[in-house]
């Protein structure tokens, strides 16, 4: 076999895969078409994913400190795992009059990021709905930001978290003497020298990014794979511009 | 033996020693600096894996936070040790098989220094907090053009040598090496362009990254390891490859199947549904190229079992081939969509499998190659068979533990992750003993390699035995297949013993 034939065969065997799973999907996914909120007449409202926070620089801090090595950001559909059944991973489970908001990850959840931090392992829990979890479930008596600052400073602060394996990110905080009024974002406890502990800019960016990880926005019916509940079928169809409650 | 054959065999010996002499500086440089990077990576690996179960260990310093140390550990292992060992193996084997002396060893040596500088900058960059956050591509993005160019400068001479070789048969090792030399820049440039220069959809970017990781294993480290094994085993045993058509089948099945692998790590992510399934199928089918090559090589080696047992090079290489079989079994067992893939996707299995391929297969073959090549280029024999034995056995224990973690620990953890009605702590409690096991096995592997580093350092300082008698792993020197003990002169020229 000459070098030429060898090179051509090698290029063919590799090139087919390269085109089929890298190049063509890359260009296809580069320009996704807008999705209409509800199929049917009388509406052409387009789904616009909403995310607020310092997403670009927060994601950078997230990547630089290797958070993706222990945390994922992917709620898999039921064929690929049981993530959706957890009460607070893909949204929140129905409690009292609040509808069930759980759904699988869709491609718009990574709006504003260059690289989706799907993650490589789950030594810690999935973070795709962390913003909602902190706001609704964890931060009972303090603000969500303060809860996250405290958690980053000492992940084992609460007795129930004593077995957490998350590293402390103390290096993202400054300890300084209090002069005049204490800072608004200082932690509730004092540092070793009695000064206040305040987050550095990277901690602020990271917390802002972590709070932007939410799954509470209603998604278009074409992206909503949750089975419809019996009540919903019996009730008259909801107006097109309101989010339809997805039953479990 | 006719006089013509004698003449040609002595010419061959001259040619071989000429090739070895022409390459002694770059090959020795890649092997020693690769070994130094292996030490760095192992130390970082011990630190990071200890942090995974004892988060208060070396706590509170940005440079030593788990996420950075772990990323620096894998990067140092891949680009510092893996690539440099591969460079040493490729340039030496290509020269030998193309029967050409290397005429660019100065340029290769310079490029090798540049490679070390850029890898050092990249590793420091990760530790200082400038990593990109893309697994296995964590080096700050300024490094990738330099890495590409340096790679090209190191490798192009081997392509030239192949091009101007005396016409004749192309041996199977050359196929594997050429393929890896072409695949890697293709994969590396594609990935970096699509991730750093023309960013597209973020989810697809994660998919391309998963494909990069898989391609680096299956299209670079595996073919280079196999190329080396196909060289060493027939060379040392003096037997032809058991079945040459089986070898071709192994090569082309690798070339056709493995480029599709990798994206099963994104099962359930919003990318086109067929891609993860193709990735899982291709990874499962890895057993075809792996088993054909492994059976072929083991059949060749086992025909002369004593030599495998006695030769350091063959013992390591054969252990690497066994590692390849374990790796192929793990690839099948961990990637079955619908049963094990959901358990292994985000568990310790991923890391375990990667380490199994990088250490259990590739590094073992690379150690075999180093034990074979270094005496030939330094003109000295290895000093001590005990150091080699210690390196071998302690390494074997370490990698066996990692294999257990990869296969059973990952699944245990995955089962905990899938118990959605239990608190999340269940999953991490299940992973805890296996995380400790990883630390223990990295300590073991580090200890085993201390013997190797000391030994290689001695050889680098040219303090090896001056003898025509190779160091074999047999206890009685007198019964060596090379006959009675040769002329040993360890005192160097100018002493009474030398004359």
mmCIF file of N, CA and C in Angstrom, chain A residues 1 3 6-7 9-11 13-14 16-18 20-22 25-26 29-30 32 63-66 68-70 72 74 76-77 79-82 85-86 89 105-107 110 113-125 156 164-171, chain B residues 52-53 55-56 59-60 62 65-68 70 129 131 133-135 138 162 175 178-179 182-183 186-187 190 194 198-199 201-206 211 213 219 252 255 259-260 263 267-270 272-273 275 277 342 345-346 413 416-420 422 424 432:
data_model
loop_
_atom_site.group_PDB
_atom_site.id
_atom_site.type_symbol
_atom_site.label_atom_id
_atom_site.label_comp_id
_atom_site.label_asym_id
_atom_site.label_seq_id
_atom_site.Cartn_x
_atom_site.Cartn_y
_atom_site.Cartn_z
ATOM 1 N N UNK A 1 0.861 -1.200 0.000
ATOM 2 C CA UNK A 1 0.000 0.000 0.000
ATOM 3 C C UNK A 1 0.886 1.236 0.000
ATOM 4 N N UNK A 3 1.947 5.262 0.352
ATOM 5 C CA UNK A 3 1.639 6.249 1.376
ATOM 6 C C UNK A 3 0.381 7.028 1.010
ATOM 7 N N UNK A 6 -2.658 4.953 1.650
ATOM 8 C CA UNK A 6 -2.795 4.868 3.096
ATOM 9 C C UNK A 6 -3.393 6.154 3.652
ATOM 10 N N UNK A 7 -2.836 7.271 3.212
ATOM 11 C CA UNK A 7 -3.303 8.567 3.715
ATOM 12 C C UNK A 7 -4.755 8.800 3.323
ATOM 13 N N UNK A 9 -7.096 6.508 2.638
ATOM 14 C CA UNK A 9 -7.988 5.620 3.401
ATOM 15 C C UNK A 9 -8.153 6.134 4.823
ATOM 16 N N UNK A 10 -7.030 6.597 5.387
ATOM 17 C CA UNK A 10 -7.076 7.100 6.756
ATOM 18 C C UNK A 10 -7.960 8.347 6.837
ATOM 19 N N UNK A 11 -7.794 9.245 5.857
ATOM 20 C CA UNK A 11 -8.604 10.454 5.839
ATOM 21 C C UNK A 11 -10.070 10.117 5.655
ATOM 22 N N UNK A 13 -11.649 7.256 6.540
ATOM 23 C CA UNK A 13 -12.252 6.628 7.714
ATOM 24 C C UNK A 13 -12.432 7.638 8.834
ATOM 25 N N UNK A 14 -11.480 8.541 8.968
ATOM 26 C CA UNK A 14 -11.603 9.538 10.034
ATOM 27 C C UNK A 14 -12.548 10.666 9.611
ATOM 28 N N UNK A 16 -15.141 10.848 7.656
ATOM 29 C CA UNK A 16 -16.592 10.628 7.676
ATOM 30 C C UNK A 16 -17.120 10.913 9.079
ATOM 31 N N UNK A 17 -16.455 10.346 10.079
ATOM 32 C CA UNK A 17 -16.892 10.576 11.457
ATOM 33 C C UNK A 17 -16.748 12.040 11.831
ATOM 34 N N UNK A 18 -15.651 12.613 11.416
ATOM 35 C CA UNK A 18 -15.366 14.021 11.739
ATOM 36 C C UNK A 18 -16.472 14.922 11.198
ATOM 37 N N UNK A 20 -19.553 13.910 10.298
ATOM 38 C CA UNK A 20 -20.896 13.548 10.749
ATOM 39 C C UNK A 20 -21.160 13.926 12.189
ATOM 40 N N UNK A 21 -20.158 13.809 13.069
ATOM 41 C CA UNK A 21 -20.481 14.101 14.466
ATOM 42 C C UNK A 21 -19.856 15.398 14.961
ATOM 43 N N UNK A 22 -18.992 16.024 14.166
ATOM 44 C CA UNK A 22 -18.410 17.282 14.641
ATOM 45 C C UNK A 22 -18.841 18.452 13.755
ATOM 46 N N UNK A 25 -22.967 18.826 12.835
ATOM 47 C CA UNK A 25 -23.722 19.257 14.024
ATOM 48 C C UNK A 25 -23.275 20.623 14.554
ATOM 49 N N UNK A 26 -21.964 20.913 14.426
ATOM 50 C CA UNK A 26 -21.474 22.219 14.898
ATOM 51 C C UNK A 26 -22.178 23.352 14.147
ATOM 52 N N UNK A 29 -25.984 23.474 14.931
ATOM 53 C CA UNK A 29 -26.347 23.989 16.245
ATOM 54 C C UNK A 29 -25.899 25.419 16.439
ATOM 55 N N UNK A 30 -25.108 25.907 15.511
ATOM 56 C CA UNK A 30 -24.617 27.260 15.644
ATOM 57 C C UNK A 30 -25.735 28.276 15.423
ATOM 58 N N UNK A 32 -29.516 28.112 15.750
ATOM 59 C CA UNK A 32 -30.782 27.451 16.059
ATOM 60 C C UNK A 32 -31.924 28.378 15.652
ATOM 61 N N UNK A 63 -15.183 27.851 35.722
ATOM 62 C CA UNK A 63 -14.269 26.982 34.979
ATOM 63 C C UNK A 63 -12.860 27.015 35.541
ATOM 64 N N UNK A 64 -12.393 28.190 35.892
ATOM 65 C CA UNK A 64 -10.999 28.318 36.357
ATOM 66 C C UNK A 64 -10.744 27.527 37.633
ATOM 67 N N UNK A 65 -11.790 27.404 38.461
ATOM 68 C CA UNK A 65 -11.588 26.706 39.729
ATOM 69 C C UNK A 65 -12.051 25.262 39.684
ATOM 70 N N UNK A 66 -12.333 24.778 38.468
ATOM 71 C CA UNK A 66 -12.589 23.351 38.294
ATOM 72 C C UNK A 66 -13.867 22.848 38.947
ATOM 73 N N UNK A 68 -16.518 22.093 37.548
ATOM 74 C CA UNK A 68 -17.086 21.067 36.668
ATOM 75 C C UNK A 68 -16.532 19.673 36.952
ATOM 76 N N UNK A 69 -15.448 19.606 37.748
ATOM 77 C CA UNK A 69 -14.898 18.282 38.030
ATOM 78 C C UNK A 69 -15.775 17.513 39.005
ATOM 79 N N UNK A 70 -16.596 18.226 39.804
ATOM 80 C CA UNK A 70 -17.459 17.547 40.774
ATOM 81 C C UNK A 70 -18.937 17.844 40.577
ATOM 82 N N UNK A 72 -22.260 18.713 37.949
ATOM 83 C CA UNK A 72 -22.759 18.735 36.570
ATOM 84 C C UNK A 72 -23.799 19.840 36.439
ATOM 85 N N UNK A 74 -26.633 19.206 34.184
ATOM 86 C CA UNK A 74 -27.399 18.473 33.178
ATOM 87 C C UNK A 74 -28.464 17.647 33.881
ATOM 88 N N UNK A 76 -30.883 14.959 33.026
ATOM 89 C CA UNK A 76 -31.067 14.070 31.881
ATOM 90 C C UNK A 76 -32.527 13.656 31.771
ATOM 91 N N UNK A 77 -32.996 13.390 30.550
ATOM 92 C CA UNK A 77 -34.337 12.837 30.388
ATOM 93 C C UNK A 77 -34.403 11.458 31.052
ATOM 94 N N UNK A 79 -34.926 8.526 30.071
ATOM 95 C CA UNK A 79 -34.283 7.359 29.453
ATOM 96 C C UNK A 79 -32.805 7.276 29.815
ATOM 97 N N UNK A 80 -32.235 8.399 30.262
ATOM 98 C CA UNK A 80 -30.792 8.410 30.509
ATOM 99 C C UNK A 80 -30.442 8.502 31.980
ATOM 100 N N UNK A 81 -31.427 8.491 32.876
ATOM 101 C CA UNK A 81 -31.107 8.586 34.292
ATOM 102 C C UNK A 81 -32.312 9.062 35.080
ATOM 103 N N UNK A 82 -32.170 9.077 36.403
ATOM 104 C CA UNK A 82 -33.305 9.427 37.268
ATOM 105 C C UNK A 82 -33.266 10.867 37.761
ATOM 106 N N UNK A 85 -36.489 12.835 38.638
ATOM 107 C CA UNK A 85 -37.340 12.446 39.764
ATOM 108 C C UNK A 85 -36.890 13.080 41.067
ATOM 109 N N UNK A 86 -35.669 13.629 41.102
ATOM 110 C CA UNK A 86 -35.242 14.288 42.335
ATOM 111 C C UNK A 86 -36.122 15.517 42.530
ATOM 112 N N UNK A 89 -34.058 19.130 41.361
ATOM 113 C CA UNK A 89 -32.970 19.241 40.386
ATOM 114 C C UNK A 89 -33.408 19.902 39.093
ATOM 115 N N UNK A 105 -32.965 19.399 30.921
ATOM 116 C CA UNK A 105 -32.157 20.499 30.392
ATOM 117 C C UNK A 105 -32.425 20.687 28.908
ATOM 118 N N UNK A 106 -32.586 21.929 28.492
ATOM 119 C CA UNK A 106 -32.662 22.169 27.050
ATOM 120 C C UNK A 106 -31.515 23.077 26.618
ATOM 121 N N UNK A 107 -31.409 23.229 25.320
ATOM 122 C CA UNK A 107 -30.209 23.858 24.758
ATOM 123 C C UNK A 107 -30.138 25.348 25.120
ATOM 124 N N UNK A 110 -28.148 27.298 28.518
ATOM 125 C CA UNK A 110 -26.764 27.759 28.610
ATOM 126 C C UNK A 110 -26.583 29.096 27.915
ATOM 127 N N UNK A 113 -23.357 31.587 27.658
ATOM 128 C CA UNK A 113 -22.085 30.939 27.969
ATOM 129 C C UNK A 113 -21.436 30.454 26.681
ATOM 130 N N UNK A 114 -20.095 30.368 26.708
ATOM 131 C CA UNK A 114 -19.385 29.874 25.522
ATOM 132 C C UNK A 114 -19.238 28.362 25.560
ATOM 133 N N UNK A 115 -19.207 27.835 26.770
ATOM 134 C CA UNK A 115 -18.947 26.409 26.922
ATOM 135 C C UNK A 115 -19.906 25.896 27.982
ATOM 136 N N UNK A 116 -20.752 24.945 27.616
ATOM 137 C CA UNK A 116 -21.719 24.416 28.566
ATOM 138 C C UNK A 116 -20.984 23.530 29.558
ATOM 139 N N UNK A 117 -21.042 23.882 30.840
ATOM 140 C CA UNK A 117 -20.326 23.081 31.839
ATOM 141 C C UNK A 117 -21.167 21.864 32.215
ATOM 142 N N UNK A 118 -21.286 20.929 31.259
ATOM 143 C CA UNK A 118 -22.034 19.698 31.511
ATOM 144 C C UNK A 118 -21.417 18.963 32.704
ATOM 145 N N UNK A 119 -20.102 19.020 32.810
ATOM 146 C CA UNK A 119 -19.429 18.410 33.959
ATOM 147 C C UNK A 119 -18.945 17.003 33.661
ATOM 148 N N UNK A 120 -17.970 16.541 34.458
ATOM 149 C CA UNK A 120 -17.430 15.201 34.216
ATOM 150 C C UNK A 120 -17.783 14.205 35.301
ATOM 151 N N UNK A 121 -18.127 14.681 36.490
ATOM 152 C CA UNK A 121 -18.507 13.708 37.513
ATOM 153 C C UNK A 121 -19.415 14.377 38.532
ATOM 154 N N UNK A 122 -20.114 13.548 39.283
ATOM 155 C CA UNK A 122 -21.027 14.091 40.283
ATOM 156 C C UNK A 122 -20.572 13.688 41.667
ATOM 157 N N UNK A 123 -19.414 14.258 42.097
ATOM 158 C CA UNK A 123 -19.051 14.081 43.500
ATOM 159 C C UNK A 123 -19.989 14.935 44.329
ATOM 160 N N UNK A 124 -20.423 16.060 43.764
ATOM 161 C CA UNK A 124 -21.421 16.916 44.394
ATOM 162 C C UNK A 124 -22.687 16.883 43.563
ATOM 163 N N UNK A 125 -23.756 17.541 44.054
ATOM 164 C CA UNK A 125 -25.021 17.485 43.325
ATOM 165 C C UNK A 125 -25.010 18.308 42.035
ATOM 166 N N UNK A 156 -18.997 23.350 55.075
ATOM 167 C CA UNK A 156 -19.427 22.502 56.177
ATOM 168 C C UNK A 156 -19.927 23.324 57.350
ATOM 169 N N UNK A 164 -19.879 17.186 53.760
ATOM 170 C CA UNK A 164 -19.646 17.710 52.408
ATOM 171 C C UNK A 164 -18.162 17.617 52.055
ATOM 172 N N UNK A 165 -17.880 17.267 50.808
ATOM 173 C CA UNK A 165 -16.493 17.153 50.361
ATOM 174 C C UNK A 165 -16.087 18.362 49.525
ATOM 175 N N UNK A 166 -16.921 19.391 49.526
ATOM 176 C CA UNK A 166 -16.642 20.576 48.715
ATOM 177 C C UNK A 166 -15.479 21.347 49.337
ATOM 178 N N UNK A 167 -14.501 21.784 48.536
ATOM 179 C CA UNK A 167 -13.409 22.571 49.125
ATOM 180 C C UNK A 167 -13.913 23.939 49.580
ATOM 181 N N UNK A 168 -13.208 24.509 50.544
ATOM 182 C CA UNK A 168 -13.519 25.869 50.960
ATOM 183 C C UNK A 168 -12.872 26.847 49.982
ATOM 184 N N UNK A 169 -13.615 27.904 49.638
ATOM 185 C CA UNK A 169 -13.052 28.901 48.721
ATOM 186 C C UNK A 169 -12.702 30.170 49.498
ATOM 187 N N UNK A 170 -12.039 29.961 50.641
ATOM 188 C CA UNK A 170 -11.665 31.097 51.487
ATOM 189 C C UNK A 170 -10.795 32.092 50.741
ATOM 190 N N UNK A 171 -10.038 31.596 49.758
ATOM 191 C CA UNK A 171 -9.140 32.509 49.043
ATOM 192 C C UNK A 171 -9.900 33.503 48.172
ATOM 193 N N UNK B 52 -10.195 15.033 47.530
ATOM 194 C CA UNK B 52 -11.528 14.591 47.137
ATOM 195 C C UNK B 52 -12.263 13.899 48.285
ATOM 196 N N UNK B 53 -11.505 13.289 49.225
ATOM 197 C CA UNK B 53 -12.220 12.692 50.354
ATOM 198 C C UNK B 53 -11.941 13.420 51.674
ATOM 199 N N UNK B 55 -11.499 17.146 52.414
ATOM 200 C CA UNK B 55 -11.402 18.489 51.819
ATOM 201 C C UNK B 55 -10.574 19.474 52.634
ATOM 202 N N UNK B 56 -10.274 19.155 53.903
ATOM 203 C CA UNK B 56 -9.504 20.117 54.694
ATOM 204 C C UNK B 56 -7.991 19.990 54.479
ATOM 205 N N UNK B 59 -5.869 23.136 52.741
ATOM 206 C CA UNK B 59 -7.082 23.877 52.414
ATOM 207 C C UNK B 59 -6.819 25.385 52.327
ATOM 208 N N UNK B 60 -7.693 26.072 51.649
ATOM 209 C CA UNK B 60 -7.763 27.523 51.763
ATOM 210 C C UNK B 60 -6.794 28.308 50.910
ATOM 211 N N UNK B 62 -5.634 29.274 47.063
ATOM 212 C CA UNK B 62 -6.168 29.208 45.703
ATOM 213 C C UNK B 62 -5.378 28.279 44.797
ATOM 214 N N UNK B 65 -6.382 24.574 45.365
ATOM 215 C CA UNK B 65 -7.765 24.145 45.481
ATOM 216 C C UNK B 65 -7.991 22.933 44.574
ATOM 217 N N UNK B 66 -8.926 22.064 44.998
ATOM 218 C CA UNK B 66 -9.089 20.775 44.311
ATOM 219 C C UNK B 66 -9.212 20.924 42.794
ATOM 220 N N UNK B 67 -10.102 21.817 42.360
ATOM 221 C CA UNK B 67 -10.380 21.942 40.929
ATOM 222 C C UNK B 67 -9.151 22.273 40.103
ATOM 223 N N UNK B 68 -8.265 23.075 40.659
ATOM 224 C CA UNK B 68 -7.070 23.439 39.891
ATOM 225 C C UNK B 68 -6.028 22.319 39.935
ATOM 226 N N UNK B 70 -6.427 19.104 40.438
ATOM 227 C CA UNK B 70 -6.853 17.945 39.654
ATOM 228 C C UNK B 70 -6.642 18.203 38.163
ATOM 229 N N UNK B 129 -5.028 29.846 38.321
ATOM 230 C CA UNK B 129 -6.425 30.221 38.127
ATOM 231 C C UNK B 129 -6.710 30.818 36.765
ATOM 232 N N UNK B 131 -7.109 28.654 34.054
ATOM 233 C CA UNK B 131 -7.526 27.514 33.240
ATOM 234 C C UNK B 131 -8.755 27.857 32.414
ATOM 235 N N UNK B 133 -11.314 25.779 31.820
ATOM 236 C CA UNK B 133 -12.540 25.126 32.272
ATOM 237 C C UNK B 133 -13.047 24.071 31.317
ATOM 238 N N UNK B 134 -12.222 23.672 30.330
ATOM 239 C CA UNK B 134 -12.626 22.604 29.419
ATOM 240 C C UNK B 134 -11.773 21.380 29.740
ATOM 241 N N UNK B 135 -12.386 20.264 30.140
ATOM 242 C CA UNK B 135 -11.596 19.108 30.566
ATOM 243 C C UNK B 135 -10.533 18.697 29.531
ATOM 244 N N UNK B 138 -7.370 22.332 29.679
ATOM 245 C CA UNK B 138 -7.416 23.404 30.667
ATOM 246 C C UNK B 138 -6.291 24.419 30.508
ATOM 247 N N UNK B 162 10.014 8.657 6.828
ATOM 248 C CA UNK B 162 9.177 7.605 6.253
ATOM 249 C C UNK B 162 9.086 7.765 4.739
ATOM 250 N N UNK B 175 2.290 1.826 10.497
ATOM 251 C CA UNK B 175 0.898 2.218 10.239
ATOM 252 C C UNK B 175 0.314 2.922 11.447
ATOM 253 N N UNK B 178 2.095 6.389 12.000
ATOM 254 C CA UNK B 178 1.709 7.398 11.014
ATOM 255 C C UNK B 178 0.285 7.868 11.273
ATOM 256 N N UNK B 179 -0.605 6.910 11.534
ATOM 257 C CA UNK B 179 -1.999 7.270 11.756
ATOM 258 C C UNK B 179 -2.114 8.208 12.952
ATOM 259 N N UNK B 182 -0.936 11.695 12.261
ATOM 260 C CA UNK B 182 -1.848 12.500 11.435
ATOM 261 C C UNK B 182 -3.117 12.832 12.210
ATOM 262 N N UNK B 183 -3.661 11.851 12.962
ATOM 263 C CA UNK B 183 -4.919 12.091 13.668
ATOM 264 C C UNK B 183 -4.795 13.197 14.710
ATOM 265 N N UNK B 186 -5.049 16.793 13.550
ATOM 266 C CA UNK B 186 -6.379 16.993 12.989
ATOM 267 C C UNK B 186 -7.392 17.221 14.126
ATOM 268 N N UNK B 187 -7.344 16.338 15.104
ATOM 269 C CA UNK B 187 -8.265 16.452 16.245
ATOM 270 C C UNK B 187 -7.981 17.735 17.027
ATOM 271 N N UNK B 190 -8.877 21.018 15.039
ATOM 272 C CA UNK B 190 -10.336 21.141 14.944
ATOM 273 C C UNK B 190 -10.913 21.609 16.270
ATOM 274 N N UNK B 194 -12.688 25.265 16.993
ATOM 275 C CA UNK B 194 -14.123 25.343 17.240
ATOM 276 C C UNK B 194 -14.437 25.779 18.664
ATOM 277 N N UNK B 198 -13.746 30.029 16.935
ATOM 278 C CA UNK B 198 -15.084 30.234 16.372
ATOM 279 C C UNK B 198 -16.113 29.590 17.287
ATOM 280 N N UNK B 199 -16.340 30.156 18.469
ATOM 281 C CA UNK B 199 -17.254 29.481 19.387
ATOM 282 C C UNK B 199 -18.657 29.367 18.799
ATOM 283 N N UNK B 201 -22.384 26.780 19.439
ATOM 284 C CA UNK B 201 -23.324 26.524 20.504
ATOM 285 C C UNK B 201 -22.595 25.937 21.728
ATOM 286 N N UNK B 202 -22.904 26.420 22.943
ATOM 287 C CA UNK B 202 -22.160 25.933 24.113
ATOM 288 C C UNK B 202 -22.300 24.437 24.353
ATOM 289 N N UNK B 203 -23.471 23.870 24.069
ATOM 290 C CA UNK B 203 -23.634 22.434 24.331
ATOM 291 C C UNK B 203 -22.815 21.627 23.333
ATOM 292 N N UNK B 204 -22.806 22.077 22.073
ATOM 293 C CA UNK B 204 -21.992 21.382 21.074
ATOM 294 C C UNK B 204 -20.515 21.502 21.448
ATOM 295 N N UNK B 205 -20.136 22.651 22.014
ATOM 296 C CA UNK B 205 -18.742 22.822 22.435
ATOM 297 C C UNK B 205 -18.375 21.757 23.470
ATOM 298 N N UNK B 206 -19.293 21.507 24.419
ATOM 299 C CA UNK B 206 -19.020 20.460 25.417
ATOM 300 C C UNK B 206 -18.915 19.106 24.742
ATOM 301 N N UNK B 211 -15.438 14.567 22.733
ATOM 302 C CA UNK B 211 -14.854 13.831 21.604
ATOM 303 C C UNK B 211 -13.335 13.973 21.602
ATOM 304 N N UNK B 213 -11.363 14.344 24.228
ATOM 305 C CA UNK B 213 -10.797 13.473 25.265
ATOM 306 C C UNK B 213 -10.715 12.037 24.763
ATOM 307 N N UNK B 219 -7.175 7.582 19.592
ATOM 308 C CA UNK B 219 -6.519 7.854 18.310
ATOM 309 C C UNK B 219 -5.098 8.381 18.490
ATOM 310 N N UNK B 252 -7.235 -1.392 10.981
ATOM 311 C CA UNK B 252 -8.318 -0.709 10.251
ATOM 312 C C UNK B 252 -9.594 -0.649 11.072
ATOM 313 N N UNK B 255 -9.153 2.385 13.069
ATOM 314 C CA UNK B 255 -9.285 3.603 12.270
ATOM 315 C C UNK B 255 -10.740 3.891 11.915
ATOM 316 N N UNK B 259 -12.969 6.974 15.661
ATOM 317 C CA UNK B 259 -13.303 8.405 15.532
ATOM 318 C C UNK B 259 -14.737 8.738 15.934
ATOM 319 N N UNK B 260 -15.621 7.750 16.033
ATOM 320 C CA UNK B 260 -17.015 8.025 16.385
ATOM 321 C C UNK B 260 -17.219 8.092 17.885
ATOM 322 N N UNK B 263 -18.833 10.990 22.570
ATOM 323 C CA UNK B 263 -19.935 11.847 22.993
ATOM 324 C C UNK B 263 -20.987 11.127 23.825
ATOM 325 N N UNK B 267 -24.831 11.885 26.961
ATOM 326 C CA UNK B 267 -26.143 11.260 26.848
ATOM 327 C C UNK B 267 -27.156 12.054 27.671
ATOM 328 N N UNK B 268 -28.270 12.384 27.041
ATOM 329 C CA UNK B 268 -29.300 13.144 27.757
ATOM 330 C C UNK B 268 -29.125 14.640 27.629
ATOM 331 N N UNK B 269 -28.007 15.102 27.069
ATOM 332 C CA UNK B 269 -27.819 16.541 26.867
ATOM 333 C C UNK B 269 -28.512 16.953 25.570
ATOM 334 N N UNK B 270 -28.879 18.226 25.465
ATOM 335 C CA UNK B 270 -29.581 18.664 24.254
ATOM 336 C C UNK B 270 -28.663 18.787 23.041
ATOM 337 N N UNK B 272 -28.044 16.516 19.120
ATOM 338 C CA UNK B 272 -28.788 15.530 18.327
ATOM 339 C C UNK B 272 -28.686 14.127 18.934
ATOM 340 N N UNK B 273 -29.839 13.441 19.028
ATOM 341 C CA UNK B 273 -29.914 12.197 19.793
ATOM 342 C C UNK B 273 -28.977 11.106 19.293
ATOM 343 N N UNK B 275 -25.996 11.204 18.265
ATOM 344 C CA UNK B 275 -24.555 11.333 18.525
ATOM 345 C C UNK B 275 -24.118 10.559 19.773
ATOM 346 N N UNK B 277 -25.522 7.994 21.119
ATOM 347 C CA UNK B 277 -25.658 6.554 20.857
ATOM 348 C C UNK B 277 -24.510 6.050 19.997
ATOM 349 N N UNK B 342 -25.808 5.095 32.245
ATOM 350 C CA UNK B 342 -26.341 6.125 33.137
ATOM 351 C C UNK B 342 -25.661 6.088 34.502
ATOM 352 N N UNK B 345 -21.806 7.492 33.673
ATOM 353 C CA UNK B 345 -21.633 8.768 32.973
ATOM 354 C C UNK B 345 -21.012 9.847 33.863
ATOM 355 N N UNK B 346 -21.493 9.980 35.091
ATOM 356 C CA UNK B 346 -20.980 11.038 35.970
ATOM 357 C C UNK B 346 -20.390 10.455 37.248
ATOM 358 N N UNK B 413 -21.141 4.096 42.923
ATOM 359 C CA UNK B 413 -21.500 5.495 43.067
ATOM 360 C C UNK B 413 -22.698 5.825 42.182
ATOM 361 N N UNK B 416 -25.934 4.842 43.637
ATOM 362 C CA UNK B 416 -26.353 5.818 44.653
ATOM 363 C C UNK B 416 -26.935 7.067 44.016
ATOM 364 N N UNK B 417 -26.342 7.515 42.919
ATOM 365 C CA UNK B 417 -26.842 8.722 42.251
ATOM 366 C C UNK B 417 -28.245 8.507 41.688
ATOM 367 N N UNK B 418 -28.517 7.273 41.284
ATOM 368 C CA UNK B 418 -29.814 7.001 40.670
ATOM 369 C C UNK B 418 -30.926 6.840 41.704
ATOM 370 N N UNK B 419 -30.584 6.685 43.006
ATOM 371 C CA UNK B 419 -31.625 6.520 44.034
ATOM 372 C C UNK B 419 -32.221 7.878 44.348
ATOM 373 N N UNK B 420 -33.190 8.275 43.538
ATOM 374 C CA UNK B 420 -33.688 9.644 43.630
ATOM 375 C C UNK B 420 -34.506 9.888 44.891
ATOM 376 N N UNK B 422 -33.582 8.932 47.836
ATOM 377 C CA UNK B 422 -32.652 9.050 48.958
ATOM 378 C C UNK B 422 -31.980 10.418 48.889
ATOM 379 N N UNK B 424 -29.019 13.175 48.613
ATOM 380 C CA UNK B 424 -27.845 13.135 47.738
ATOM 381 C C UNK B 424 -26.635 12.543 48.443
ATOM 382 N N UNK B 432 -17.187 7.313 48.782
ATOM 383 C CA UNK B 432 -16.114 7.666 49.723
ATOM 384 C C UNK B 432 -14.988 6.624 49.794
#
